[in-house]
PDB file of C-alpha atoms in Angstrom:
ATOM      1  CA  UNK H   1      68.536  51.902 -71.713  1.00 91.00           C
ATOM      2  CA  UNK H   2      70.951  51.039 -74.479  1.00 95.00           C
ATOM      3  CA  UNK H   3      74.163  48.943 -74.340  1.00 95.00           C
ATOM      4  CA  UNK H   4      76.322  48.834 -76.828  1.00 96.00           C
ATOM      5  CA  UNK H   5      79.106  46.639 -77.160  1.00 93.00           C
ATOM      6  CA  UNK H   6      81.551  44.779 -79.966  1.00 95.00           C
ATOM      7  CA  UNK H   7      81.232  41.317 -80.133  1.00 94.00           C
ATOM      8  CA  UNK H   8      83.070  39.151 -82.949  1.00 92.00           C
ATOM      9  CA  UNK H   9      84.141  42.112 -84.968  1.00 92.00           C
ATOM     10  CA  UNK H  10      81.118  43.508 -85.278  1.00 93.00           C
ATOM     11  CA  UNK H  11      78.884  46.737 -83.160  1.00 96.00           C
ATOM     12  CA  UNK H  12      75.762  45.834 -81.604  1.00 96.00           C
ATOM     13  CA  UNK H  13      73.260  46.925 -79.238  1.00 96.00           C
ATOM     14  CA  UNK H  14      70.609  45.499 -76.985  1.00 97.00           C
ATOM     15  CA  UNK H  15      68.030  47.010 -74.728  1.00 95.00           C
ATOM     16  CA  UNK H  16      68.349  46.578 -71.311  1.00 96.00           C
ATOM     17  CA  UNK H  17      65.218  47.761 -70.533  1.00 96.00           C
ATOM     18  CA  UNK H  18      63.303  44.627 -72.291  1.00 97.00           C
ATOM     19  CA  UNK H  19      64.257  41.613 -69.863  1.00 97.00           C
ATOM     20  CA  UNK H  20      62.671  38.177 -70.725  1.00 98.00           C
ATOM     21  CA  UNK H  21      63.274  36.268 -67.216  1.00 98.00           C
ATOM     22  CA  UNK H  22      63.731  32.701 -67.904  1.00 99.00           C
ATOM     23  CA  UNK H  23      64.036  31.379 -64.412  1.00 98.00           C
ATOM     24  CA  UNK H  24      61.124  29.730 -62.562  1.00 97.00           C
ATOM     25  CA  UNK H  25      59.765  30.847 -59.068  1.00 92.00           C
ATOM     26  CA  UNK H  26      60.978  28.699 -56.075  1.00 91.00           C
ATOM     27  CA  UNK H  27      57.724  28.414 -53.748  1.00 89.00           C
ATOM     28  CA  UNK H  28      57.071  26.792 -50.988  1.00 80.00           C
ATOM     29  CA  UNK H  29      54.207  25.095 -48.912  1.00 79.00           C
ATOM     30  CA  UNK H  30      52.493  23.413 -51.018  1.00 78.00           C
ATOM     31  CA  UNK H  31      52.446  26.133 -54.381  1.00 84.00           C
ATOM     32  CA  UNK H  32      53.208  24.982 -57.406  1.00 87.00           C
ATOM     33  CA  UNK H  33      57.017  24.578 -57.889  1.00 88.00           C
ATOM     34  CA  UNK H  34      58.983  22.336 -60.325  1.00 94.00           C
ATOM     35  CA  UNK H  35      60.807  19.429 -59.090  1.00 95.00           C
ATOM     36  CA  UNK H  36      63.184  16.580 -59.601  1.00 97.00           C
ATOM     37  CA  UNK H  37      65.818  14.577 -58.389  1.00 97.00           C
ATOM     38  CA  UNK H  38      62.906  12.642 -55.820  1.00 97.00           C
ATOM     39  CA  UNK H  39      63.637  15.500 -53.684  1.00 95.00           C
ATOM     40  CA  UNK H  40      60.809  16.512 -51.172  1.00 92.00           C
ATOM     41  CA  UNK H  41      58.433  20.146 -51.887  1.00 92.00           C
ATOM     42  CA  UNK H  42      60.775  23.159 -50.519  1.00 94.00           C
ATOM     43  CA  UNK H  43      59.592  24.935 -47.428  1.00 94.00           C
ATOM     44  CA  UNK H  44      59.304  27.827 -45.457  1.00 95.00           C
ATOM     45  CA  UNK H  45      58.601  27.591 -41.911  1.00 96.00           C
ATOM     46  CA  UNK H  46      58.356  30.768 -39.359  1.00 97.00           C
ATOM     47  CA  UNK H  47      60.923  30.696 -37.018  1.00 98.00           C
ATOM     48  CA  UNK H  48      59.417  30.229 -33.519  1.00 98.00           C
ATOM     49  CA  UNK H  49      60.735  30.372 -29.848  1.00 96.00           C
ATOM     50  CA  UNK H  50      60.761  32.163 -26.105  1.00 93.00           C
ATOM     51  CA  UNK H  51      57.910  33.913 -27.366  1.00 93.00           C
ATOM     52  CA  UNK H  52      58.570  34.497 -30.985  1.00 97.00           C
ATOM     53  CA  UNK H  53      56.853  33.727 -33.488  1.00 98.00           C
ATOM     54  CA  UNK H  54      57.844  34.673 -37.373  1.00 98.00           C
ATOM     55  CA  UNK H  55      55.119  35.302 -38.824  1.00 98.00           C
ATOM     56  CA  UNK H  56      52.659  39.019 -38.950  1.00 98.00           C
ATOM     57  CA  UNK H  57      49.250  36.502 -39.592  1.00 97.00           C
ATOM     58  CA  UNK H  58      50.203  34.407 -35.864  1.00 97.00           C
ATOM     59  CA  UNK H  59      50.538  37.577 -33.615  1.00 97.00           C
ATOM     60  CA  UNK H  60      54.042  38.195 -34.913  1.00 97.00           C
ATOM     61  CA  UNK H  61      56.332  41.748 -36.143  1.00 98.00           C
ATOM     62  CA  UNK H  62      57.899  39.972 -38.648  1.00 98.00           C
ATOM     63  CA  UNK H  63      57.795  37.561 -41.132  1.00 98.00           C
ATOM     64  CA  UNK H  64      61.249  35.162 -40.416  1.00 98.00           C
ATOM     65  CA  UNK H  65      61.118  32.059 -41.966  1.00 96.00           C
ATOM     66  CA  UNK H  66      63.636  29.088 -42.627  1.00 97.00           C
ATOM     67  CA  UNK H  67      63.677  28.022 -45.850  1.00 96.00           C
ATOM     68  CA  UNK H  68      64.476  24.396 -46.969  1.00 96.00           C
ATOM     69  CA  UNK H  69      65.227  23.551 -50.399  1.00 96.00           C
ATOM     70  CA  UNK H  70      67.600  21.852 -52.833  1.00 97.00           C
ATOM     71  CA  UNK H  71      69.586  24.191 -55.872  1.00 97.00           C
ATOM     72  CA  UNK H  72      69.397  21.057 -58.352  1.00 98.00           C
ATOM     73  CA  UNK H  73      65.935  19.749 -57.303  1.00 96.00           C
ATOM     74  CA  UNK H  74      63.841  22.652 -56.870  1.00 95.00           C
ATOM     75  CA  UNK H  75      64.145  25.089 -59.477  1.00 94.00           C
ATOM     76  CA  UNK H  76      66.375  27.444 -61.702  1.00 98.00           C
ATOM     77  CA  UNK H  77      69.958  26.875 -60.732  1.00 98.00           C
ATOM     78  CA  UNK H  78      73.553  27.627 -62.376  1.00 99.00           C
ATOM     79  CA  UNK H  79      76.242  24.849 -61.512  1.00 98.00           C
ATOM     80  CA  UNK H  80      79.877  24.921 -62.020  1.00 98.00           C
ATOM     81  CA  UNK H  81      82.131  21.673 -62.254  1.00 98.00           C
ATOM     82  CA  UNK H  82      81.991  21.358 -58.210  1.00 97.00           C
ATOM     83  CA  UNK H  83      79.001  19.653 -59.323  1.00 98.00           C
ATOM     84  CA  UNK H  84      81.084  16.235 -60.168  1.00 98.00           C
ATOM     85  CA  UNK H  85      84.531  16.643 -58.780  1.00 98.00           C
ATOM     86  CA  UNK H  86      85.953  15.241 -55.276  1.00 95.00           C
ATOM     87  CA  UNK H  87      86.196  18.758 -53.867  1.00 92.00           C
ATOM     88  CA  UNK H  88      83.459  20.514 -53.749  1.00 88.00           C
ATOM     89  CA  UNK H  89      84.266  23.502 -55.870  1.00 95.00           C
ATOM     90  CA  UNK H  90      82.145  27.282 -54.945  1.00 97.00           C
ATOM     91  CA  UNK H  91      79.833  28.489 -58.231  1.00 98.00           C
ATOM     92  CA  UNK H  92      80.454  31.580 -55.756  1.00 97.00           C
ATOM     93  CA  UNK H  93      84.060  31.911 -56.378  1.00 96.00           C
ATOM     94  CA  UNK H  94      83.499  30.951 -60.239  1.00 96.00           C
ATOM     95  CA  UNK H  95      81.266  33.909 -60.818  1.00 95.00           C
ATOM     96  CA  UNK H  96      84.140  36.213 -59.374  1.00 93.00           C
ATOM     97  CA  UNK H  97      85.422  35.840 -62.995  1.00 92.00           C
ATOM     98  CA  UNK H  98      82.737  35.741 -65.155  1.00 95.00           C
ATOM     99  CA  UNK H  99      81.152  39.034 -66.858  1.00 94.00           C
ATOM    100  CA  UNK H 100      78.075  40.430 -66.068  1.00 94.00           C
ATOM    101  CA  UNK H 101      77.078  40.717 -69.440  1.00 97.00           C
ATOM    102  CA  UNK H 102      77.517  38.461 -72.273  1.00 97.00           C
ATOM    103  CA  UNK H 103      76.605  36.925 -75.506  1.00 98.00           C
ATOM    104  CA  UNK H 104      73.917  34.466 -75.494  1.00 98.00           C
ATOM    105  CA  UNK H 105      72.803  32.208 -78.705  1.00 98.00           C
ATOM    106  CA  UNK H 106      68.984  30.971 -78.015  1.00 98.00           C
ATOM    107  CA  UNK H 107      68.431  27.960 -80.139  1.00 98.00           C
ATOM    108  CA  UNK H 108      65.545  25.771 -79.814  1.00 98.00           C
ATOM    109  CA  UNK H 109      65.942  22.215 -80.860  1.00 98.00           C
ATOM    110  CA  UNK H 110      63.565  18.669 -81.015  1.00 98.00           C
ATOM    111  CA  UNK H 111      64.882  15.823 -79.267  1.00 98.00           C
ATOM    112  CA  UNK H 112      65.368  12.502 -81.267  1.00 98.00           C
ATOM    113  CA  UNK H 113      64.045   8.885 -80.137  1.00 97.00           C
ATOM    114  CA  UNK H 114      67.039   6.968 -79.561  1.00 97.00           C
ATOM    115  CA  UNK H 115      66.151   3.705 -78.321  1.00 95.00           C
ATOM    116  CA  UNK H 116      63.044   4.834 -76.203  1.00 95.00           C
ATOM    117  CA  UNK H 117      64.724   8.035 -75.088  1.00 98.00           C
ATOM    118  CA  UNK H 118      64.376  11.691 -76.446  1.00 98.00           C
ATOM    119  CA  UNK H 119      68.074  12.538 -77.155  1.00 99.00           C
ATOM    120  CA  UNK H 120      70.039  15.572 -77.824  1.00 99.00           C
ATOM    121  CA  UNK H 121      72.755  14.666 -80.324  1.00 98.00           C
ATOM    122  CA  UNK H 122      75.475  16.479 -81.897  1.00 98.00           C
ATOM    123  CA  UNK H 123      73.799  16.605 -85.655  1.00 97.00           C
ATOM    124  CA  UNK H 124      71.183  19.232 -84.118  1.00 98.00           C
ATOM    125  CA  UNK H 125      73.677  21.914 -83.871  1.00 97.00           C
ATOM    126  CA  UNK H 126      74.547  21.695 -87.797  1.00 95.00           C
ATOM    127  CA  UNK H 127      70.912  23.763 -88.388  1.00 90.00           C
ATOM    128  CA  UNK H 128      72.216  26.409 -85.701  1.00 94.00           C
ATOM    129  CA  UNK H 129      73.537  29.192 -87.527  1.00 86.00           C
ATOM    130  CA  UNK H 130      76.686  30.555 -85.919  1.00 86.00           C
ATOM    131  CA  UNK H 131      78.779  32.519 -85.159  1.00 91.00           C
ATOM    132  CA  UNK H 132      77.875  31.364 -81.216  1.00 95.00           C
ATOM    133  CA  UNK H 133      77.687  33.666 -77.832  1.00 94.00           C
ATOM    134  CA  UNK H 134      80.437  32.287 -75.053  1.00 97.00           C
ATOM    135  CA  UNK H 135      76.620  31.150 -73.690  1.00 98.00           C
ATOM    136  CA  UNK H 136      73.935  29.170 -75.226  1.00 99.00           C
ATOM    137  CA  UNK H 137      70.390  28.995 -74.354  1.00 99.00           C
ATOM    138  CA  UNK H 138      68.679  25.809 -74.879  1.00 99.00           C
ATOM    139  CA  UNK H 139      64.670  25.802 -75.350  1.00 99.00           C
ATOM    140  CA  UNK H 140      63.371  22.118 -76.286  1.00 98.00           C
ATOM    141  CA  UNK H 141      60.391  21.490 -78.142  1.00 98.00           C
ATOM    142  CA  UNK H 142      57.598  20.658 -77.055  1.00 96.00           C
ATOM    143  CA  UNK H 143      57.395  23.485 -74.984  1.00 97.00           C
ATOM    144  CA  UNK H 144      54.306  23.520 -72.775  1.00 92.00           C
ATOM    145  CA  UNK H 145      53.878  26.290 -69.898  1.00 92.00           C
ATOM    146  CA  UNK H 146      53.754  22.710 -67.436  1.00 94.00           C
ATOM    147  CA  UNK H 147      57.225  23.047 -67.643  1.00 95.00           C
ATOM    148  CA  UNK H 148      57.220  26.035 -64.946  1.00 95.00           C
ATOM    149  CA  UNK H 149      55.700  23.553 -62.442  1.00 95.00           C
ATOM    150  CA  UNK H 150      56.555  19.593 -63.916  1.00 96.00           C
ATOM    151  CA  UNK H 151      57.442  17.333 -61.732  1.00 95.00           C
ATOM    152  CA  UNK H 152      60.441  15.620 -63.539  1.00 97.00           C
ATOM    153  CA  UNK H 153      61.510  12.701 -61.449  1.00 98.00           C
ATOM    154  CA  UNK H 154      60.454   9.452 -62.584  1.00 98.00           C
ATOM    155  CA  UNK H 155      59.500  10.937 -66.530  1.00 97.00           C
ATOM    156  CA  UNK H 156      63.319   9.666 -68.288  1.00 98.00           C
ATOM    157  CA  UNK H 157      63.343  13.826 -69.726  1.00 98.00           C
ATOM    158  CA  UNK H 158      65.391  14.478 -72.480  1.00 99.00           C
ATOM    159  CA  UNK H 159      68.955  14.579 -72.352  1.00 99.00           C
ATOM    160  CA  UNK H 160      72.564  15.629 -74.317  1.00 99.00           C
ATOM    161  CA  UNK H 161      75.143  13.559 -75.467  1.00 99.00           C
ATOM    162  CA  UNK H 162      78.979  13.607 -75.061  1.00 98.00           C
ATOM    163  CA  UNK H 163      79.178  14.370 -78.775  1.00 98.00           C
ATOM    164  CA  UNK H 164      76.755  17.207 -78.330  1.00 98.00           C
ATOM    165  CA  UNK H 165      78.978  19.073 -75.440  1.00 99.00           C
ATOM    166  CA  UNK H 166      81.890  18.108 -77.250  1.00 98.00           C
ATOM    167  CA  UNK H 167      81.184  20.626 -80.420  1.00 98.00           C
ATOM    168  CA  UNK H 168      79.894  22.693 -77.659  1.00 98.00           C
ATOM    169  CA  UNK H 169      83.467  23.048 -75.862  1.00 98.00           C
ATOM    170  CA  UNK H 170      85.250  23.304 -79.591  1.00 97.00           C
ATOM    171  CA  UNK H 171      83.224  26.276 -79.911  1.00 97.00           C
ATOM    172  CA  UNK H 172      84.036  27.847 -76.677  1.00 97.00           C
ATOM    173  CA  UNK H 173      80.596  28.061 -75.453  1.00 98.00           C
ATOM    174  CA  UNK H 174      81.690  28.256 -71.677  1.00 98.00           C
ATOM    175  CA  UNK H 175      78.191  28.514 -70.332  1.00 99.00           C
ATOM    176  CA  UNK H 176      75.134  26.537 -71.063  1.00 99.00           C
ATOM    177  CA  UNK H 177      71.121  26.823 -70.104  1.00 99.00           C
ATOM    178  CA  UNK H 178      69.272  23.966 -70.505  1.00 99.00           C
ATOM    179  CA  UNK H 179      65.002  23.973 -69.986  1.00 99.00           C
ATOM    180  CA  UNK H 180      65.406  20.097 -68.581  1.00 98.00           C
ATOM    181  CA  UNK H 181      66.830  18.935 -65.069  1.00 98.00           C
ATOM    182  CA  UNK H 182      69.989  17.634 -66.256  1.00 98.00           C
ATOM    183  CA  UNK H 183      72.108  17.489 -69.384  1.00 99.00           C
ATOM    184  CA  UNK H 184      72.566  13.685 -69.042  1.00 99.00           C
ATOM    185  CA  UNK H 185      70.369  10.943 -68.754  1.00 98.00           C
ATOM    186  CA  UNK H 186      67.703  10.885 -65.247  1.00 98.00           C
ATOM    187  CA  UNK H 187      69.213   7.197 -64.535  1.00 98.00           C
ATOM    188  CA  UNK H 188      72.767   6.846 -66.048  1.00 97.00           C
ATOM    189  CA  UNK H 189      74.785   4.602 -63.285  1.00 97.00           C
ATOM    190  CA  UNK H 190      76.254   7.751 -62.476  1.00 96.00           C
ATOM    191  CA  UNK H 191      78.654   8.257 -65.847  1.00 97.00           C
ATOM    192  CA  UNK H 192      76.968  12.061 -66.205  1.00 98.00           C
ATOM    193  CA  UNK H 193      79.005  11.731 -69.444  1.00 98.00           C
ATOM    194  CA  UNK H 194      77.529  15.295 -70.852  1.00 99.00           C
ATOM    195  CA  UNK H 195      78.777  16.763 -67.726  1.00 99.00           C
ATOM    196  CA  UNK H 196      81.960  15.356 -67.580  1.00 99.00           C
ATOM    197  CA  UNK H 197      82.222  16.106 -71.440  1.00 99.00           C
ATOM    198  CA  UNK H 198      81.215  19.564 -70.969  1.00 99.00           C
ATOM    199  CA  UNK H 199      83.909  20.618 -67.853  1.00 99.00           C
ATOM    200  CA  UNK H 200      86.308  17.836 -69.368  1.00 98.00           C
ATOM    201  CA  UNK H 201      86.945  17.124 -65.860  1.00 97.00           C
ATOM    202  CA  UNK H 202      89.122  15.099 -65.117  1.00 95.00           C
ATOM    203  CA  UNK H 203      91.661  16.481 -67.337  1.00 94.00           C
ATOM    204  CA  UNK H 204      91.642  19.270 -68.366  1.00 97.00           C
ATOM    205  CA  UNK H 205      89.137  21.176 -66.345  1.00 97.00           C
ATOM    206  CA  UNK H 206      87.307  24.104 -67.238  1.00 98.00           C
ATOM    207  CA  UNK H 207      86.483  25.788 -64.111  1.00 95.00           C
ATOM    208  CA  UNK H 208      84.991  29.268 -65.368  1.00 95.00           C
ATOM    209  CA  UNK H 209      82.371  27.402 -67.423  1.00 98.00           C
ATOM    210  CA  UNK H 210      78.655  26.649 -66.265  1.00 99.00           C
ATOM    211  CA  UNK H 211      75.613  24.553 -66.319  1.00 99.00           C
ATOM    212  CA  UNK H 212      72.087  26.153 -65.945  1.00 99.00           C
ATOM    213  CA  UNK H 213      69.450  23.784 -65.977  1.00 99.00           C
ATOM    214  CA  UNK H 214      65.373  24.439 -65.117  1.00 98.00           C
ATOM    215  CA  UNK H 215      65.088  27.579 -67.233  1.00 98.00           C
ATOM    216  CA  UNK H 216      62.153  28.079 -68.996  1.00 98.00           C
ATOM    217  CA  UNK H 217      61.984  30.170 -72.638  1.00 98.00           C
ATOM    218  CA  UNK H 218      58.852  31.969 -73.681  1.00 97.00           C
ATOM    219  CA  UNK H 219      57.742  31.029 -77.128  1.00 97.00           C
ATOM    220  CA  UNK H 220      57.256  34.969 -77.463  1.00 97.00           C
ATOM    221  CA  UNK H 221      60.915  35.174 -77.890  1.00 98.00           C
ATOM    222  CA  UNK H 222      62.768  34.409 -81.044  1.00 98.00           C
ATOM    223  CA  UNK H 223      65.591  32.290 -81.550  1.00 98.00           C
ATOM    224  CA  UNK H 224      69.252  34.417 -82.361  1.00 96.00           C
ATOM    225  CA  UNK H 225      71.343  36.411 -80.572  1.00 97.00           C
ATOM    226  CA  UNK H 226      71.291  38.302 -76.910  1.00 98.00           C
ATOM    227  CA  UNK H 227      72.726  39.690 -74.156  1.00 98.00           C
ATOM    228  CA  UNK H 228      72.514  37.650 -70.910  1.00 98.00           C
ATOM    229  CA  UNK H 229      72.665  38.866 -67.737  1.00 98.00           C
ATOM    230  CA  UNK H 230      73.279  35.221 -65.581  1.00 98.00           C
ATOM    231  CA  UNK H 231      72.397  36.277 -61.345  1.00 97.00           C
ATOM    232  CA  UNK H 232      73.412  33.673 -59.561  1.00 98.00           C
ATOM    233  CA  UNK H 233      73.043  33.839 -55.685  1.00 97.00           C
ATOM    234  CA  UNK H 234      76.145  33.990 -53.784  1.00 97.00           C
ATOM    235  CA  UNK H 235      76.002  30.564 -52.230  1.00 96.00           C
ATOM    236  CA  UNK H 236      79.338  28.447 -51.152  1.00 97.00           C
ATOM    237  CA  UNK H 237      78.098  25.548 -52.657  1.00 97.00           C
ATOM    238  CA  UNK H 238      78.534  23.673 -56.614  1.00 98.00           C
ATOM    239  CA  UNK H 239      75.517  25.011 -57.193  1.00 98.00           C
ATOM    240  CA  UNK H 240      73.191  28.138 -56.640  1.00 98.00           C
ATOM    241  CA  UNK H 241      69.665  29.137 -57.346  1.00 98.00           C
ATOM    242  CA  UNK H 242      69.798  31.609 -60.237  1.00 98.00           C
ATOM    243  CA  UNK H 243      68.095  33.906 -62.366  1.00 98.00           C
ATOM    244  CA  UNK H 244      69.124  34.366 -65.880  1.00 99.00           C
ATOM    245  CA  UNK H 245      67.962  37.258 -68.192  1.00 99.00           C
ATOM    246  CA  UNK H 246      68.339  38.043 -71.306  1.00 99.00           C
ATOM    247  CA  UNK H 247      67.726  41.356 -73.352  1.00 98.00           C
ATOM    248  CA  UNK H 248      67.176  41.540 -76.890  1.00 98.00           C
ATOM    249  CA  UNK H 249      69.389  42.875 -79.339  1.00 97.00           C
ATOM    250  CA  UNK H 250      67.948  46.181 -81.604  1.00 95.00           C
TER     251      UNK H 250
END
């Protein structure tokens, strides 16, 4: 299937029916499944009581299970500025607004060593040819396949500066996909300056503007311009376990 749309002035077309998934599996009990923020392994339990039992291999009908897990720790997950204000703001309600389609720039960029850390700063984006989708897709480099199952707490990733959301905002990229856990720094006294740079909360908040962090980027696909399709599941919550997708332009 072809879409065709007009974006900056200019026709183009991508084809939905090439999808390159760039969100990573949340499993449970004991599968592989990346992780961070100390958070225990996510799991799914049958359901059991007065005779039930949820699951078909224990004599059951069904399989019923509870599942436990965290949106920021365990996973894929799109977050909007709920994420760091006092009220806890509903990604649920934010997607009400936001297209189901849009432009996406995928850019991959090398972090610098800043004083022991691997850093993001604003000088990378002067090699990123523009103009630049209202999202941005962020693969870093190196880019192992470990990265579908790491283990991130405790490892200091690689994180964004201010400066670096700054030119982001004065761009009006309004959503964001990261391939590490968090934009800022793993231990930070709480400043989360790259989040508070990218909502500009307090002041001037940007509510219908997100943060998608654990995605992971096939080398396969090209850096440039696509359409992204961002699923987010309907969860009242700052943040939701999501699925983004994007399909290549032809």
């Amino acid at each position: 299937m072809i879409c065709q749309f007009t974006w900056n002035g200019e026709a183009h077309q991508a084809d939905l029916s090439q999808a390159i998934d760039l969100s990573l599996v949340l499993a449970g009990n004991g599968k592989a499944n990346p992780s961070a923020w100390y958070v225990d392994d996510p799991k799914m339990v049958p359901v059991r009581g007065e005779g039930f039992v949820g699951a078909v291999a224990e004599g059951g009908s069904v399989n019923f299970r509870d599942i436990t897990f965290n949106p920021h720790g365990h996973g894929t997950h799109t977050e909007c500025l709920g994420h760091i204000t006092h009220d806890i703001h509903s990604v649920d309600v934010c997607f009400r607004n936001i297209p189901s389609l849009m432009p996406c720039s995928l850019v991959t960029l090398t972090p610098q060593e800043v004083g022991g850390d691997q850093v993001l700063e604003v000088d990378l984006l002067d090699e990123v040819a523009g103009p630049w989708g209202e999202a941005m897709a962020i693969r870093t480099v190196p880019n192992g396949n470990d990265k579908r199952t790491r283990a991130w707490s405790n490892t200091n990733p690689p994180y964004f500066t201010a400066g670096f959301m700054n030119r982001l905002v004065q761009s009006d990229v309004k959503h964001l996909l990261v391939d590490l856990p968090s934009v800022d720094k793993e231990v930070d006294g709480g400043r989360l300056e790259a989040h508070h740079a990218f909502w500009r909360v307090p002041d001037h908040p940007r509510h219908g503007c997100t943060i998608t962090e654990l995605i992971h980027v096939p080398d396969s696909a090209p850096d440039g311009l696509y359409l992204l399709n961002l699923q987010v599941a309907p969860m009242d919550n700052d943040a939701a376990i999501s699925r983004p997708v994007l399909h290549p332009l032809v």
